[in-house]
Amino acid sequence: MAKIGFIGTGIMGLPMAKNLQSAGHHLYFSRLHKAVPEELIGKQGTVLDTPREVSKATDFIITMVPDTHHVEDVLFSETGVATGLSRGKTVIDMSSISPTATKAFAERINIMECDYLDAPVSGGEVGAKSAALTIMVGGPEDAFKQALPLFEVMGKNITRVGENGDGQTCKVANQIIVALNIEAVSEALVFASKAGANPHKVREALMGGFAASKILEVHGQRMLDRTFDPGFRIGLHQKDLNLALATGREINAPLPNTATAQELFTSCAAHGLKDSDHSAMVQALESMADHPLIPNQTP
Amino acid sequence: MAKIGFIGTGIMGLPMAKNLQSAGHHLYFSRLHKAVPEELIGKQGTVLDTPREVSKATDFIITMVPDTHHVEDVLFSETGVATGLSRGKTVIDMSSISPTATKAFAERINIMECDYLDAPVSGGEVGAKSAALTIMVGGPEDAFKQALPLFEVMGKNITRVGENGDGQTCKVANQIIVALNIEAVSEALVFASKAGANPHKVREALMGGFAASKILEVHGQRMLDRTFDPGFRIGLHQKDLNLALATGREINAPLPNTATAQELFTSCAAHGLKDSDHSAMVQALESMADHPLIPNQTP
């Protein structure tokens, strides 16, 4: 059983940490940034003062925090993870952050003769709880193999995409496609409904052909059922598309439809939908067309 | 066995007509607009002078022509199908045309106590040859049931979506989603590749999660393999998106990302790709990013 540091025990981190404890691992937390949930503390969970102490006490240090600057802070501040590292330890960042910043972070960790893995996830809180996360990993093959048993406790569909940064790049690509497929289904269903067709029937007919997608299946159904409890919140998807667009600008990769999708999410936020499921993007198209997808359900 | 009129024996119509003949039906063609392929004429194929004569000789009249004005011409010109109709016959338009025009055509046919079915297809020449077309039908339930045995000879995934026009609306919705999913995969793979990741690995990792789609599977692979033989031609998809955007304007349904996708197809056409498969849309994104998806393969 491994000694694992785990920093970031929020909506995603909490169930992931629990799954590691259930598999028999002892976890070390830091009280510096945020209180650690009681349920994680005890026989298999120890709370220390700072990320530095967590880093000293463990072999693998997992971070699961909201954004790029949080990772930078946890790793490289005065009492950060980096200050407690010694040769042979592995830092595993499972947050969804900038691919280019990730490459720089990895270099700074490698200088200390430690490995770095970027390992962002998709699948949301449901996937975290049921240990069914998709995990996209960037980093050295050997470090990946050593960490694989830990990943297998938290997820199901685990791929080593390539070197450091490539895991984060893959996650951004995932969020681009998911947003644009939601937008595509929204345009198509609102168009069809306003043209007079039954959108339930249209979705059914399209599921058999080239328009078929996981999003048409799952999010298309949510749009028709008007079930917009998250799921994955619009506010979080805005953060991820911001990452896509900011990185796109850094590397000169234009993302025309991602930019529009982001503005549609912003319109959703303007109408109080920031905490709704991202399938609620359909409401931006309904507003624009002044047409509810389902009769008698105002957009 | 039914007596079937079949007008429009081009790339799609030819194999569809052959499948009807193989199932034992006798087909009647018109020489007015275009010469009928020799292979259709003989024991099960008779050529008459005009659509009017075809209409007189048969119980079902199928049209499979390029665009809205061709259907209008074949049905309602001086020697058109409508002039040869008598009570109880069924007009089946399998072309992909305007949903709003279709509703008007159906009304004019209904006045003559005949049924009208709009039954556009997807699946391309390959689907037509292998009798595996998806057929999206709008029109009365009874007429649909009577025509179903004919559809089953030409296709596999056959849905009655609703009343007249709804079949065409469903086809437009299909073409919107297909174009936007191709655009989504193009943005994501070019972004990932330019950020330094291997796009083959990225596609593989994404296939397991919410980004999964028929387009990521089939067209994503074509982008990576650089196999842009059609398939479905960009020129035809431009026609279909034009239908989407024109109908969207008629009914006031804004289609922001469809509009951008159409412009990207136009950029492809500017670079000589009008006859390439629609997955070649990726080349527009590669050009914009000045980055080939696969190293040493110029965009």
Coordinates of C-alpha atoms in Angstrom, one line a residue, chain A residues 48-171:
Chain A
L48 CA -0.6 17.8 8.2
D49 CA 0.0 21.5 8.3
T50 CA 1.3 22.3 4.8
P51 CA 1.8 20.8 1.3
R52 CA 5.5 20.7 2.2
E53 CA 4.9 18.3 5.1
V54 CA 2.6 16.2 2.9
S55 CA 5.3 16.0 0.2
K56 CA 7.9 14.9 2.8
A57 CA 5.6 12.2 4.2
T58 CA 4.6 10.5 0.9
D59 CA 5.7 8.9 -2.3
F60 CA 2.9 10.1 -4.6
I61 CA 1.4 13.6 -4.3
I62 CA -1.9 14.0 -6.0
T63 CA -3.3 17.5 -6.6
M64 CA -7.0 18.1 -7.5
V65 CA -7.7 21.9 -7.4
P66 CA -9.7 24.3 -9.5
D67 CA -7.3 26.1 -11.8
T68 CA -3.8 26.7 -13.1
H69 CA -2.8 29.3 -10.4
H70 CA -4.0 27.0 -7.6
V71 CA -1.7 24.2 -8.8
E72 CA 1.2 26.7 -9.1
D73 CA 0.5 27.8 -5.5
V74 CA 0.2 24.3 -4.0
L75 CA 3.4 23.1 -5.8
F76 CA 5.7 26.1 -5.7
S77 CA 4.8 28.5 -2.9
E78 CA 7.0 28.8 0.2
T79 CA 5.5 25.8 1.9
G80 CA 4.6 24.1 -1.3
V81 CA 5.0 20.5 -2.4
A82 CA 8.2 21.2 -4.3
T83 CA 10.0 22.3 -1.1
G84 CA 9.3 18.8 0.5
L85 CA 10.3 16.7 -2.5
S86 CA 13.3 14.3 -2.6
R87 CA 14.5 12.1 -5.5
G88 CA 12.1 9.5 -6.8
K89 CA 8.8 10.9 -5.7
T90 CA 5.9 11.5 -8.2
V91 CA 3.7 14.5 -8.5
I92 CA 0.4 13.7 -10.1
D93 CA -1.8 16.7 -11.1
M94 CA -5.4 15.6 -11.7
S95 CA -6.8 19.1 -12.0
S96 CA -7.8 20.5 -15.4
I97 CA -5.4 23.3 -16.1
S98 CA -3.3 24.9 -18.9
P99 CA -1.3 22.5 -21.1
T100 CA 1.5 25.0 -21.6
A101 CA 1.8 25.9 -17.8
T102 CA 1.8 22.1 -17.2
K103 CA 4.9 21.6 -19.3
A104 CA 6.7 24.3 -17.3
F105 CA 5.6 22.8 -13.9
A106 CA 6.8 19.4 -15.0
E107 CA 10.3 20.8 -15.9
R108 CA 10.6 22.4 -12.5
I109 CA 9.6 19.1 -10.8
N110 CA 11.9 17.0 -13.0
I111 CA 14.9 19.2 -12.0
M112 CA 14.4 17.8 -8.5
E113 CA 14.8 14.2 -9.9
C114 CA 11.1 13.6 -9.4
D115 CA 8.5 12.6 -12.0
Y116 CA 5.5 14.6 -13.0
L117 CA 2.2 13.3 -14.4
D118 CA -0.6 15.4 -15.7
A119 CA -3.7 13.3 -15.3
P120 CA -6.9 15.3 -15.8
V121 CA -10.2 13.5 -15.6
S122 CA -13.6 13.6 -17.2
G123 CA -16.8 12.0 -15.9
G124 CA -17.8 14.5 -13.2
E125 CA -18.9 13.9 -9.7
V126 CA -20.9 10.8 -10.7
G127 CA -17.8 9.3 -12.4
A128 CA -15.6 10.2 -9.4
K129 CA -18.0 8.5 -6.9
S130 CA -18.4 5.4 -9.0
A131 CA -14.7 5.2 -9.7
A132 CA -15.5 5.4 -13.4
L133 CA -13.5 8.5 -14.4
T134 CA -11.8 8.8 -17.8
I135 CA -8.2 9.7 -17.0
M136 CA -6.0 11.3 -19.7
V137 CA -2.3 11.0 -18.7
G138 CA 0.8 12.9 -19.9
G139 CA 4.3 12.0 -18.7
P140 CA 7.0 9.3 -18.7
E141 CA 5.9 5.7 -19.4
D142 CA 7.6 4.4 -16.3
A143 CA 6.0 6.9 -14.0
F144 CA 2.7 6.1 -15.6
K145 CA 3.1 2.4 -15.0
Q146 CA 3.9 3.0 -11.3
A147 CA 0.9 5.2 -10.9
L148 CA -1.5 3.0 -12.9
P149 CA -2.7 1.0 -9.9
L150 CA -3.8 4.3 -8.2
F151 CA -5.6 5.5 -11.4
E152 CA -7.4 2.2 -11.6
V153 CA -8.9 2.7 -8.2
M154 CA -10.3 6.1 -9.4
G155 CA -11.2 5.5 -13.0
K156 CA -11.9 3.1 -15.8
N157 CA -10.9 4.5 -19.2
I158 CA -7.2 5.3 -18.6
T159 CA -4.9 6.3 -21.5
R160 CA -1.4 7.6 -21.5
V161 CA -1.7 10.2 -24.3
G162 CA 2.0 11.1 -24.5
E163 CA 4.5 13.3 -22.7
N164 CA 3.9 16.0 -20.1
G165 CA 1.2 18.5 -21.1
D166 CA -0.5 16.0 -23.5
G167 CA -2.9 14.8 -20.8
Q168 CA -4.1 18.4 -20.3
T169 CA -4.2 19.0 -24.1
C170 CA -6.4 15.9 -24.5
K171 CA -8.7 17.1 -21.7

